[in-house]
Coordinates of C-alpha atoms in Angstrom, one line a residue:
Chain A
M1 CA -1.5 -32.6 3.6
K2 CA -4.6 -34.0 5.4
I3 CA -3.2 -37.5 5.4
E4 CA 0.1 -36.3 6.6
N5 CA -1.6 -34.5 9.4
A6 CA -3.6 -37.6 10.5
K7 CA -0.4 -39.7 10.4
A8 CA 1.5 -37.1 12.5
Q9 CA -1.4 -37.0 15.0
M10 CA -1.5 -40.8 15.3
R11 CA 2.3 -41.0 15.8
K12 CA 2.2 -38.2 18.3
G13 CA -0.4 -39.9 20.4
V14 CA 1.5 -43.1 20.4
L15 CA 4.9 -41.4 20.9
E16 CA 4.3 -40.5 24.5
Y17 CA 3.3 -44.0 25.2
C18 CA 6.4 -45.3 23.5
I19 CA 8.7 -43.0 25.5
L20 CA 7.1 -44.3 28.7
L21 CA 7.6 -47.8 27.5
V22 CA 11.2 -47.3 26.6
L23 CA 11.8 -45.8 30.1
N24 CA 10.0 -48.6 31.9
G25 CA 12.5 -50.6 33.8
K26 CA 15.7 -48.5 33.7
P27 CA 16.7 -44.9 33.6
L28 CA 18.0 -43.7 30.2
Y29 CA 19.4 -40.5 28.8
A30 CA 18.0 -38.7 25.8
S31 CA 20.4 -40.3 23.2
D32 CA 19.4 -43.8 24.3
I33 CA 15.7 -43.0 24.1
I34 CA 16.3 -41.5 20.6
K35 CA 18.2 -44.6 19.5
S36 CA 15.3 -46.9 20.4
L37 CA 12.7 -44.7 18.9
K38 CA 14.7 -44.2 15.7
E39 CA 15.1 -47.9 15.3
A40 CA 11.4 -48.3 15.6
K41 CA 10.9 -45.4 13.2
M42 CA 8.8 -43.6 15.7
I43 CA 10.6 -40.3 15.2
V44 CA 12.4 -38.7 12.3
V45 CA 14.1 -35.7 13.8
E46 CA 15.5 -35.7 17.3
G47 CA 14.2 -32.3 18.1
T48 CA 10.7 -33.7 18.4
L49 CA 11.6 -35.6 21.5
Y50 CA 12.9 -32.8 23.7
P51 CA 9.6 -30.9 24.0
L52 CA 7.8 -34.2 24.8
L53 CA 10.3 -35.1 27.5
T54 CA 10.0 -31.7 29.1
R55 CA 6.2 -31.9 29.0
L56 CA 6.1 -35.4 30.5
K57 CA 8.5 -34.2 33.2
N58 CA 6.4 -31.1 33.9
D59 CA 3.3 -33.3 34.1
G60 CA 5.0 -35.4 36.8
L61 CA 5.3 -38.6 34.8
L62 CA 9.0 -38.4 34.4
A63 CA 11.9 -37.3 36.6
Y64 CA 15.6 -36.8 35.8
R65 CA 18.9 -36.7 37.5
W66 CA 22.3 -35.5 36.2
E67 CA 25.0 -38.0 35.7
E68 CA 28.6 -37.2 34.8
S69 CA 29.8 -38.6 31.5
T70 CA 33.3 -39.7 30.5
Q71 CA 33.0 -38.3 27.0
G72 CA 31.4 -34.9 27.2
P73 CA 28.9 -32.9 29.2
P74 CA 26.9 -34.3 32.0
R75 CA 23.8 -36.2 30.9
K76 CA 20.2 -36.0 32.0
Y77 CA 18.9 -39.5 32.9
Y78 CA 15.2 -39.8 32.8
E79 CA 13.1 -42.3 34.7
L80 CA 9.5 -43.0 35.4
T81 CA 7.9 -41.6 38.5
D82 CA 5.2 -43.5 40.4
T83 CA 2.6 -41.5 38.6
G84 CA 4.3 -42.3 35.4
R85 CA 4.3 -46.0 36.0
Q86 CA 0.6 -45.8 36.9
F87 CA -0.2 -43.8 33.8
L88 CA 1.8 -46.3 31.7
G89 CA -0.3 -49.1 33.2
E90 CA -3.5 -47.3 32.1
L91 CA -2.1 -46.6 28.7
E92 CA -1.2 -50.2 28.2
G93 CA -4.8 -51.1 29.0
S94 CA -6.2 -48.6 26.6
W95 CA -3.7 -49.5 23.9
G96 CA -4.7 -53.1 24.2
E97 CA -8.3 -52.1 23.8
L98 CA -7.5 -50.0 20.9
V99 CA -5.6 -52.7 19.1
D100 CA -8.4 -55.1 19.8
A101 CA -11.0 -52.7 18.5
V102 CA -9.1 -52.0 15.3
E103 CA -8.5 -55.7 14.7
K104 CA -12.2 -56.4 15.2
V105 CA -13.2 -53.7 12.8
R106 CA -10.8 -55.0 10.2
K107 CA -11.9 -58.6 10.6
S108 CA -15.5 -57.7 10.3
R109 CA -14.8 -55.9 7.0
E110 CA -12.9 -58.9 5.6
K111 CA -15.8 -61.3 6.2
Chain B
M1 CA 42.1 -20.8 5.0
K2 CA 39.1 -20.2 7.2
K3 CA 38.6 -18.1 10.4
T4 CA 37.6 -20.1 13.4
F5 CA 35.8 -19.1 16.6
T6 CA 35.8 -20.6 20.0
I7 CA 32.3 -21.3 21.3
N8 CA 30.8 -22.8 24.4
I9 CA 27.9 -25.1 23.9
S10 CA 26.3 -26.4 27.0
G11 CA 29.6 -26.1 28.9
T12 CA 31.9 -27.7 26.4
V13 CA 34.4 -25.7 24.4
F14 CA 34.5 -26.1 20.6
H15 CA 36.4 -24.6 17.7
I16 CA 34.1 -23.7 14.9
E17 CA 34.6 -22.3 11.4
E18 CA 33.1 -19.0 10.6
D19 CA 30.5 -20.1 8.1
A20 CA 29.5 -23.0 10.3
Y21 CA 29.2 -20.7 13.2
E22 CA 26.8 -18.5 11.3
V23 CA 24.5 -21.3 10.3
L24 CA 24.6 -22.8 13.8
Q25 CA 23.8 -19.5 15.4
K26 CA 20.8 -18.9 13.1
Y27 CA 19.5 -22.3 13.8
L28 CA 19.7 -21.9 17.6
V29 CA 18.0 -18.5 17.4
N30 CA 15.2 -20.2 15.3
L31 CA 14.8 -22.8 17.9
K32 CA 14.6 -20.2 20.7
N33 CA 12.0 -18.3 18.8
H34 CA 10.1 -21.5 18.2
F35 CA 10.0 -22.8 21.7
G36 CA 9.5 -19.5 23.4
N37 CA 11.2 -17.7 26.2
D38 CA 9.5 -19.2 29.2
E39 CA 10.9 -21.9 31.5
E40 CA 9.8 -24.8 29.5
G41 CA 11.1 -23.3 26.2
K42 CA 14.5 -22.5 27.8
E43 CA 14.7 -26.0 29.1
I44 CA 13.9 -27.6 25.8
V45 CA 16.5 -25.5 24.0
A46 CA 19.1 -26.3 26.7
D47 CA 18.4 -30.0 26.2
I48 CA 18.8 -29.7 22.5
E49 CA 22.1 -27.7 22.9
A50 CA 23.3 -30.4 25.3
R51 CA 22.6 -33.0 22.6
I52 CA 24.3 -30.9 19.9
A53 CA 27.4 -30.6 22.2
E54 CA 27.3 -34.4 22.6
I55 CA 27.2 -35.0 18.9
F56 CA 30.0 -32.6 18.3
S57 CA 32.2 -34.1 21.0
E58 CA 31.7 -37.5 19.5
K59 CA 32.7 -36.2 16.1
S60 CA 35.7 -34.2 17.3
S61 CA 37.1 -37.1 19.3
D62 CA 38.8 -38.2 16.0
D63 CA 41.8 -36.2 14.8
K64 CA 39.6 -33.5 13.4
K65 CA 39.1 -30.8 16.0
V66 CA 37.2 -28.0 14.2
I67 CA 33.5 -28.0 13.6
T68 CA 32.8 -27.5 9.9
I69 CA 29.6 -26.5 8.1
E70 CA 29.0 -30.1 7.1
W71 CA 28.8 -31.1 10.7
V72 CA 26.4 -28.3 11.5
N73 CA 24.2 -29.3 8.6
D74 CA 24.3 -33.0 9.7
V75 CA 23.3 -31.9 13.2
I76 CA 20.4 -29.7 11.9
E77 CA 19.2 -32.6 9.8
M78 CA 19.3 -34.9 12.8
M79 CA 17.6 -32.5 15.2
G80 CA 15.1 -31.1 12.7
T81 CA 14.1 -27.5 12.1
P82 CA 11.1 -25.7 13.8
E83 CA 9.2 -26.4 10.6
D84 CA 9.7 -30.2 11.1
F85 CA 8.4 -30.0 14.7
A86 CA 5.5 -27.8 13.6
D87 CA 4.2 -30.8 11.6
D88 CA 4.1 -32.9 14.7
E89 CA 2.5 -30.2 16.8
V90 CA -0.7 -29.7 14.9
V91 CA -2.9 -30.3 17.8
E92 CA -1.2 -28.7 20.7
E93 CA 0.6 -25.5 21.0
P94 CA 2.0 -24.3 24.2
L95 CA -0.8 -22.2 25.7
T96 CA 1.5 -20.5 28.2
A97 CA 3.5 -18.9 25.5
E98 CA 0.5 -17.5 23.8
A99 CA -0.6 -15.2 26.5
K100 CA 2.8 -13.5 26.7
R101 CA 3.5 -13.0 23.1
K102 CA 2.8 -9.6 21.6
R103 CA 0.7 -9.7 18.6
R104 CA 1.9 -9.0 15.2
L105 CA 0.0 -8.8 12.0
Y106 CA 0.5 -11.8 9.7
R107 CA -1.4 -13.3 6.8
D108 CA -3.1 -16.5 7.9
P109 CA -2.4 -19.3 5.4
D110 CA -4.8 -21.6 7.2
H111 CA -7.8 -19.4 7.0
R112 CA -7.6 -17.8 3.6
V113 CA -9.7 -17.1 0.7
L114 CA -7.3 -14.9 -1.3
G115 CA -4.2 -13.9 0.4
G116 CA -5.2 -14.6 4.0
V117 CA -5.3 -10.9 4.8
C118 CA -8.8 -11.0 6.4
G119 CA -7.8 -14.2 8.2
G120 CA -4.7 -12.5 9.7
L121 CA -6.7 -9.4 10.6
G122 CA -9.3 -11.6 12.2
A123 CA -6.6 -13.2 14.3
Y124 CA -5.2 -9.8 15.1
F125 CA -8.5 -8.3 16.2
N126 CA -9.8 -11.6 17.6
M127 CA -12.8 -11.5 15.2
D128 CA -14.4 -14.0 12.9
P129 CA -12.7 -13.4 9.5
V130 CA -16.1 -14.0 7.8
I131 CA -17.3 -10.8 9.4
L132 CA -14.2 -8.9 8.2
R133 CA -14.7 -10.3 4.7
I134 CA -18.3 -9.1 4.6
I135 CA -17.3 -5.7 5.8
F136 CA -14.5 -5.7 3.2
V137 CA -16.9 -6.5 0.4
V138 CA -19.3 -3.8 1.5
I139 CA -16.5 -1.2 1.6
F140 CA -15.3 -2.5 -1.8
L141 CA -18.8 -1.9 -3.3
I142 CA -19.0 1.6 -1.8
T143 CA -15.6 2.8 -2.6
G144 CA -14.9 1.1 -5.9
G145 CA -11.3 0.3 -6.3
A146 CA -9.9 1.8 -3.1
A147 CA -10.6 -1.1 -0.8
L148 CA -9.2 -3.6 -3.3
L149 CA -6.1 -1.5 -3.5
A150 CA -5.8 -1.5 0.3
Y151 CA -6.2 -5.3 0.2
L152 CA -3.4 -5.7 -2.4
I153 CA -1.1 -3.5 -0.3
L154 CA -1.7 -5.6 2.7
W155 CA -1.2 -8.7 0.7
I156 CA 2.1 -7.5 -0.6
A157 CA 3.3 -5.9 2.6
V158 CA 2.2 -8.2 5.3
P159 CA 4.2 -11.4 5.7
K160 CA 2.6 -14.8 5.8
A161 CA 2.8 -16.7 9.1
L162 CA 5.0 -19.6 8.2
T163 CA 6.7 -20.9 11.4
T164 CA 5.0 -21.9 14.6
A165 CA 6.4 -18.9 16.3
Q166 CA 4.9 -16.6 13.7
R167 CA 1.5 -18.3 14.0
L168 CA 1.7 -17.8 17.8
E169 CA 2.6 -14.2 17.3
M170 CA -0.4 -13.8 15.0
R171 CA -2.7 -14.9 17.8
G172 CA -0.6 -13.5 20.6
Q173 CA -1.7 -11.0 23.2
E174 CA -4.7 -9.1 22.1
A175 CA -3.9 -5.6 20.8
T176 CA -6.9 -4.1 22.6
V177 CA -6.9 -0.6 24.0
K178 CA -6.6 -2.2 27.4
N179 CA -3.4 -4.0 26.5
I180 CA -1.9 -1.0 24.9
E181 CA -2.8 0.9 28.0
K182 CA -1.3 -1.8 30.1
S183 CA 2.0 -1.8 28.2
I184 CA 2.2 2.0 28.4
K185 CA 1.5 1.8 32.1
E186 CA 4.3 -0.7 32.5
E187 CA 6.6 1.6 30.8
V188 CA 5.5 4.5 33.0
N189 CA 6.2 2.4 36.0
E190 CA 9.6 1.7 34.6
V191 CA 10.1 5.4 34.3
K192 CA 9.0 5.9 37.9
E193 CA 11.3 3.2 39.2
S194 CA 14.3 4.4 37.3
Y195 CA 13.6 7.9 38.6
K196 CA 13.3 6.6 42.1
K197 CA 16.6 4.8 41.8
F198 CA 18.1 7.9 40.5
K199 CA 16.9 9.8 43.5
E200 CA 17.9 7.2 46.0
S201 CA 21.3 6.8 44.6
D202 CA 22.3 9.7 46.9
T203 CA 24.8 10.8 44.3
Y204 CA 22.4 13.4 43.2
S205 CA 25.1 15.8 42.2
K206 CA 28.3 14.1 41.2
G207 CA 29.8 11.2 39.6
K208 CA 29.3 9.1 36.5
K209 CA 26.5 7.0 38.0
S210 CA 24.1 9.9 38.5
M211 CA 24.7 10.9 34.9
E212 CA 23.8 7.4 33.9
G213 CA 20.7 7.5 36.1
A214 CA 19.6 10.7 34.6
G215 CA 20.2 9.3 31.2
D216 CA 18.0 6.3 32.1
V217 CA 15.1 8.5 33.3
V218 CA 15.3 10.6 30.2
Y219 CA 15.5 7.6 28.0
N220 CA 12.5 5.9 29.6
V221 CA 10.4 9.0 29.6
F222 CA 11.3 9.5 26.0
K223 CA 10.5 5.9 25.1
V224 CA 7.0 6.2 26.5
I225 CA 6.3 9.4 24.8
L226 CA 7.7 8.0 21.6
K227 CA 5.5 4.9 21.8
I228 CA 2.3 6.9 22.2
F229 CA 3.4 9.3 19.5
V230 CA 4.2 6.5 17.1
I231 CA 0.7 4.9 17.6
I232 CA -1.0 8.3 17.1
I233 CA 1.1 9.0 14.0
G234 CA 0.4 5.6 12.6
V235 CA -3.4 5.9 13.0
I236 CA -3.3 9.4 11.4
L237 CA -1.2 8.1 8.5
I238 CA -3.6 5.1 7.9
I239 CA -6.6 7.3 7.9
S240 CA -5.3 10.0 5.7
G241 CA -3.6 7.5 3.4
F242 CA -6.7 5.5 3.0
F243 CA -9.0 8.5 2.3
G244 CA -6.4 10.1 0.1
I245 CA -6.3 7.0 -2.0
L246 CA -10.0 6.8 -1.9
G247 CA -10.3 10.4 -3.2
L248 CA -7.6 9.9 -5.8
V249 CA -9.1 6.7 -7.2
S250 CA -12.6 8.0 -7.2
S251 CA -11.8 11.3 -8.8
M252 CA -9.7 9.5 -11.5
V253 CA -12.2 6.8 -12.2
V254 CA -15.5 8.4 -11.8
G255 CA -14.6 12.1 -12.1
Q256 CA -15.4 14.9 -9.9
S257 CA -19.1 14.2 -9.6
F258 CA -18.3 11.2 -7.3
V259 CA -16.3 13.2 -4.9
D260 CA -18.9 16.0 -4.8
G261 CA -21.5 13.4 -4.0
W262 CA -19.6 12.2 -1.0
P263 CA -19.0 15.4 1.0
L264 CA -18.3 13.4 4.1
I265 CA -15.2 11.8 2.7
W266 CA -12.2 13.9 2.8
G267 CA -9.7 13.7 0.0
P268 CA -7.7 15.8 -2.3
E269 CA -10.2 16.7 -5.0
I270 CA -8.8 16.3 -8.4
H271 CA -11.3 17.8 -10.8
G272 CA -12.5 17.2 -14.2
F273 CA -9.9 15.0 -15.9
G274 CA -12.2 14.8 -18.8
V275 CA -11.2 18.3 -19.8
F276 CA -7.8 17.1 -20.8
N277 CA -9.3 15.4 -23.8
H278 CA -9.6 18.8 -25.4
F279 CA -6.0 19.5 -25.1
V280 CA -4.2 16.3 -25.9
D281 CA -4.6 13.0 -27.6
P282 CA -6.5 10.3 -25.7
G283 CA -3.5 8.1 -25.6
T284 CA -1.4 10.8 -24.0
V285 CA -4.3 11.6 -21.6
T286 CA -4.3 8.0 -20.3
F287 CA -0.5 8.0 -20.1
G288 CA -0.5 11.3 -18.3
L289 CA -3.3 10.2 -15.9
I290 CA -1.4 7.1 -15.0
A291 CA 1.7 9.2 -14.3
I292 CA -0.3 11.7 -12.2
G293 CA -2.0 8.8 -10.4
L294 CA 1.4 7.3 -9.5
L295 CA 2.9 10.6 -8.6
A296 CA 0.1 11.4 -6.2
G297 CA -0.7 7.8 -5.2
I298 CA 2.7 6.5 -4.2
P299 CA 3.2 9.0 -1.4
L300 CA -0.3 8.1 -0.2
L301 CA 0.5 4.4 -0.4
A302 CA 3.7 5.0 1.5
M303 CA 1.7 6.8 4.2
L304 CA -0.7 3.8 4.4
F305 CA 2.2 1.4 4.5
I306 CA 4.1 3.2 7.2
G307 CA 1.0 3.8 9.2
T308 CA 0.0 0.2 9.3
K309 CA 3.6 -0.7 10.1
L310 CA 3.7 1.6 13.0
V311 CA 0.4 0.4 14.5
F312 CA 0.6 -3.4 13.7
R313 CA 4.4 -3.8 13.9
Y314 CA 4.8 -6.4 11.2
K315 CA 8.0 -7.3 9.6
T316 CA 8.8 -6.5 5.9
N317 CA 11.7 -5.9 3.6
N318 CA 11.5 -2.2 4.0
A319 CA 14.4 -1.4 1.8
A320 CA 13.0 -3.2 -1.2
I321 CA 9.5 -1.8 -0.9
G322 CA 10.9 1.7 -0.2
L323 CA 13.3 1.6 -3.2
T324 CA 10.5 0.3 -5.5
M325 CA 8.2 3.1 -4.4
V326 CA 10.8 5.8 -4.9
G327 CA 11.8 4.3 -8.2
V328 CA 8.3 4.1 -9.6
W329 CA 7.6 7.6 -8.3
L330 CA 10.7 9.0 -10.1
I331 CA 9.8 7.2 -13.3
A332 CA 6.3 8.7 -13.1
L333 CA 7.8 12.1 -12.5
V334 CA 10.1 11.9 -15.5
A335 CA 7.2 10.5 -17.7
L336 CA 5.0 13.4 -16.7
I337 CA 7.6 16.0 -17.4
T338 CA 8.3 14.4 -20.8
V339 CA 4.7 14.4 -21.7
S340 CA 4.2 18.0 -20.6
A341 CA 7.2 19.1 -22.5
S342 CA 6.0 17.4 -25.7
Q343 CA 2.6 19.0 -25.1
V344 CA 4.0 22.5 -24.7
G345 CA 5.6 22.0 -28.1
N346 CA 2.1 21.8 -29.6
Y347 CA 1.7 25.5 -29.0
K348 CA 5.0 26.7 -30.4
S349 CA 4.1 28.5 -33.6
R350 CA 1.0 30.4 -34.7
S351 CA -0.5 30.6 -38.1
S352 CA -3.6 32.1 -39.6
M353 CA -5.7 32.2 -42.7
T354 CA -7.9 35.1 -43.8
T355 CA -11.0 35.1 -46.0
S356 CA -12.6 38.3 -47.1
Q357 CA -15.9 39.1 -48.7
T358 CA -17.2 42.3 -50.2
I359 CA -20.7 43.1 -49.2
S360 CA -22.6 44.3 -52.1
C361 CA -25.1 46.6 -50.8
D362 CA -24.8 49.8 -52.8
S363 CA -28.1 51.1 -51.8
C364 CA -27.7 50.7 -48.1
Q365 CA -26.3 53.5 -46.1
T366 CA -26.3 51.6 -42.9
L367 CA -25.2 48.1 -42.2
Y368 CA -27.0 46.4 -39.3
L369 CA -24.7 44.1 -37.3
K370 CA -26.6 41.6 -35.1
L371 CA -25.8 38.4 -33.2
A372 CA -27.6 35.2 -34.2
E373 CA -29.5 33.2 -31.6
D374 CA -27.3 31.2 -29.2
K375 CA -28.0 27.7 -30.2
Y376 CA -26.0 26.2 -27.4
E377 CA -27.4 28.2 -24.5
D378 CA -29.7 25.3 -23.3
Y379 CA -27.1 22.6 -23.4
A380 CA -25.2 21.5 -20.4
E381 CA -22.0 23.4 -20.0
K382 CA -18.8 21.8 -18.7
D383 CA -16.5 23.3 -16.2
W384 CA -13.9 25.1 -18.2
E385 CA -11.3 27.6 -17.1
I386 CA -10.1 29.2 -20.4
E387 CA -11.4 32.6 -21.3
N388 CA -13.5 33.0 -24.3
F389 CA -14.0 29.2 -24.7
K390 CA -16.6 26.8 -23.5
V391 CA -17.5 23.2 -23.9
V392 CA -21.1 22.1 -24.2
V393 CA -22.5 18.6 -24.4
V394 CA -24.7 18.1 -27.5
N395 CA -26.4 14.7 -27.7
G396 CA -23.6 13.2 -25.7
D397 CA -20.8 14.7 -27.8
E398 CA -18.7 17.4 -26.4
V399 CA -18.5 20.5 -28.6
M400 CA -15.8 23.1 -28.1
L401 CA -17.0 26.7 -28.7
G402 CA -14.9 29.9 -28.9
Q403 CA -16.0 33.4 -28.9
P404 CA -15.0 35.5 -32.0
R405 CA -13.8 39.0 -31.7
L406 CA -15.1 41.8 -33.9
D407 CA -13.5 45.1 -34.8
I408 CA -14.5 47.9 -37.2
E409 CA -12.1 49.7 -39.5
K410 CA -12.2 52.2 -42.2
S411 CA -12.5 50.7 -45.7
G412 CA -10.1 51.7 -48.5
N413 CA -12.8 51.8 -51.1
D414 CA -16.5 52.5 -51.3
N415 CA -17.7 49.1 -50.3
F416 CA -18.5 47.4 -47.1
S417 CA -16.4 44.3 -46.7
I418 CA -15.9 41.6 -44.1
L419 CA -12.7 39.9 -43.2
I420 CA -12.6 36.7 -41.2
K421 CA -9.2 35.7 -39.8
K422 CA -8.9 32.2 -38.3
S423 CA -5.7 31.5 -36.4
S424 CA -4.3 28.7 -34.3
R425 CA -1.2 27.5 -32.7
G426 CA 0.6 24.3 -33.5
R427 CA 3.9 22.3 -33.4
N428 CA 4.9 24.1 -36.6
R429 CA 3.4 26.4 -39.2
E430 CA 1.8 23.7 -41.2
N431 CA 0.3 22.1 -38.2
A432 CA -1.0 25.4 -37.0
K433 CA -2.5 26.1 -40.3
E434 CA -4.4 22.8 -40.3
S435 CA -5.8 23.6 -36.9
A436 CA -6.9 27.0 -38.2
Q437 CA -8.7 25.3 -41.1
D438 CA -10.6 23.1 -38.7
V439 CA -12.2 26.2 -37.2
I440 CA -15.8 26.6 -38.4
Y441 CA -17.4 30.1 -38.3
N442 CA -20.6 31.2 -40.0
Y443 CA -22.4 34.5 -40.6
Q444 CA -25.4 35.4 -42.7
L445 CA -26.0 38.4 -44.8
S446 CA -29.6 39.3 -45.7
D447 CA -30.3 42.7 -47.2
S448 CA -28.5 45.1 -45.0
T449 CA -28.3 42.9 -42.0
L450 CA -25.2 40.8 -41.0
L451 CA -26.1 38.0 -38.6
F452 CA -23.1 36.7 -36.7
D453 CA -22.9 33.3 -35.0
P454 CA -22.1 33.9 -31.4
Y455 CA -19.5 31.1 -31.4
F456 CA -17.0 29.5 -33.7
I457 CA -16.8 25.7 -33.5
I458 CA -13.7 23.6 -33.3
E459 CA -14.3 20.5 -35.4
E460 CA -15.0 17.3 -33.7
G461 CA -11.8 15.6 -32.4
G462 CA -9.9 18.9 -32.7
K463 CA -7.8 19.9 -29.8
W464 CA -7.6 23.3 -28.1
R465 CA -4.7 25.1 -29.7
D466 CA -5.6 28.7 -28.7
Q467 CA -7.7 29.1 -31.8
A468 CA -9.1 32.5 -32.5
V469 CA -11.5 34.1 -35.0
D470 CA -11.1 37.8 -35.6
I471 CA -13.8 39.5 -37.6
T472 CA -13.1 42.9 -39.2
I473 CA -15.8 45.0 -40.8
K474 CA -14.5 47.5 -43.2
V475 CA -16.8 50.5 -43.4
P476 CA -16.3 53.1 -46.2
E477 CA -16.3 56.8 -45.4
G478 CA -19.7 58.3 -45.2
K479 CA -21.5 55.1 -44.4
A480 CA -22.6 53.8 -41.0
V481 CA -23.2 50.7 -39.0
Y482 CA -25.7 49.8 -36.3
L483 CA -24.5 47.6 -33.5
G484 CA -27.2 45.3 -32.1
D485 CA -27.5 45.0 -28.3
D486 CA -26.2 41.4 -28.4
M487 CA -23.1 42.5 -30.1
V488 CA -21.6 43.4 -26.8
K489 CA -20.5 39.8 -26.5
V490 CA -18.2 39.8 -29.5
I491 CA -17.1 43.4 -30.1
H492 CA -13.6 44.0 -29.0
D493 CA -12.0 47.4 -28.4
I494 CA -13.4 49.2 -31.4
E495 CA -11.6 52.4 -32.0
N496 CA -13.9 55.4 -32.2
V497 CA -13.6 59.2 -32.0
S498 CA -15.3 59.6 -28.7
N499 CA -13.4 56.7 -27.0
T500 CA -16.7 55.1 -26.1
W501 CA -16.5 51.8 -24.2
D502 CA -17.6 48.7 -26.0
G503 CA -20.5 48.2 -23.7
D504 CA -21.8 51.7 -24.5
M505 CA -21.4 51.3 -28.2
V506 CA -24.2 48.9 -28.7
G507 CA -27.7 49.9 -29.6
K508 CA -26.3 52.9 -31.5
Y509 CA -25.5 54.1 -35.0
W510 CA -21.9 54.8 -35.9
E511 CA -20.8 56.7 -38.9
M512 CA -17.4 56.4 -40.5
K513 CA -16.0 59.9 -40.9
P514 CA -12.5 60.9 -42.1
E515 CA -11.3 61.2 -38.6
G516 CA -12.8 57.8 -37.6
L517 CA -15.9 56.1 -36.3
T518 CA -18.3 58.7 -34.8
M519 CA -21.5 58.2 -32.9
K520 CA -24.5 59.3 -35.0
E521 CA -27.2 61.3 -33.2
I522 CA -30.5 59.7 -33.8
S523 CA -32.1 62.2 -36.1
K524 CA -35.4 60.8 -36.7

């Protein structure tokens, strides 16, 4: 149970970063985001994504617009806001630092 | 053949089979409960619904047009249940929702030692569960079993907080006096508003609308009164149920001394269960006690249960708990009636045995009747309601004593004689006779003095079967008896010529004359 918890927390921390990454460049709608995240095995159930998208949107990192779809209801297309892009830049920096730090720790143990 | 419904998910129309519809609806309600009712929650649910609509439209673009239960299950698996999200939401929980939720009492599985009752109560009252546990242990030590019983009831009755929504409810809005006051105030405002509307609606007198308005006002006023009433009733039920159980348990376990020692605690006082041991077998006593305990205890438990439900508003399977309680109560009732009926059978027939002894005292003209010393006077006497019987404790053993009755009659011959008749009741004649044989009664004759024991004894382990010892002294004509002062305790309605009362007969000489017993003037 504890291990599961740690894993979930790790994934959760990285998940927001991944969503921003996926949305960097072009606007996507939820199914696209889900597809890329599922391929990367970042999420298991789709339901996890929607609360995160809403929260990121409410925090001003994401914005969305409605687009008509040929096959079904209109879709919400999410894109990064300026704040989002800035935040993503910061995250990339700290992610790099994190990966470096972990690598260093691992290497020092292997010696 | 299956019934289908037409539903609208996120603006798209679908046909759905009945069973699939039920599963889907339950799932969506779960989601709504999980994400809460605020803006954010609604938006999340709307997004999920949109996604579900999308999946369904993809699937139904083939020739199949109706949503089946398989599709719904697929969708649920893809989207995940609230329990799945809960795993990913260990750290953060939407704070905004917390403030708005009303609190319910749940058991807290994350902070538990036994069943999580104290943890849940701690969450409910916003207290450290450790403090509650200490209080609980102290109450447990003071009251004996009662607190444990209360704990078990809560354990059984209060549901565990499983889903995130339940966990949030567990720590929701504080149920302080202030908050209760606030919610009542809100309701009062509602009443005022609907009354105002009713007044402003200018159709004071006529029309359907005013009737509805009046109905609203009455309804709202009623609702507020009911709410206050429910809380008061709940508190009263909890208090009386708790102390009732406390009284019951303590009087059953420790006996009456305990209740007497706690005059502050109110409770139905059930006295002296130990007394039963003299009537029925120990096994039957235990059985009967359990039945009595259930008979009195279950309504008290129900009071406690309903009271806590009214105050804390937790969800339970009322029907199952109610039926179980009623069922056990009825069983206890039947058991008790059966036991009582079989016990009454023990007193059905009466039998007796008589022994007689001629008193050879040719020389003596007068027989002196006296009572021996009361050996049991100094021993502790137990509370006992039956006339002519008493129970004393001798060296830790309980001894049952009965008072004999003495009568004086005319003898058929020239000798004094004494008749001792022991009698008892029983299931049948034989049984009654055995009981009669177990009665021990002694007297002593020395010279012209008869010394009677003040009591007869029922042998150890014997049960009370309305045993009796009747002593008859036969006095020949021309001879006399002297009744000692103590004899007033045992003499019973002795016939005499002057119709003198028993109490006045003692301390005097009585001569048997042809017409009967006559008081002899002291001619010394």
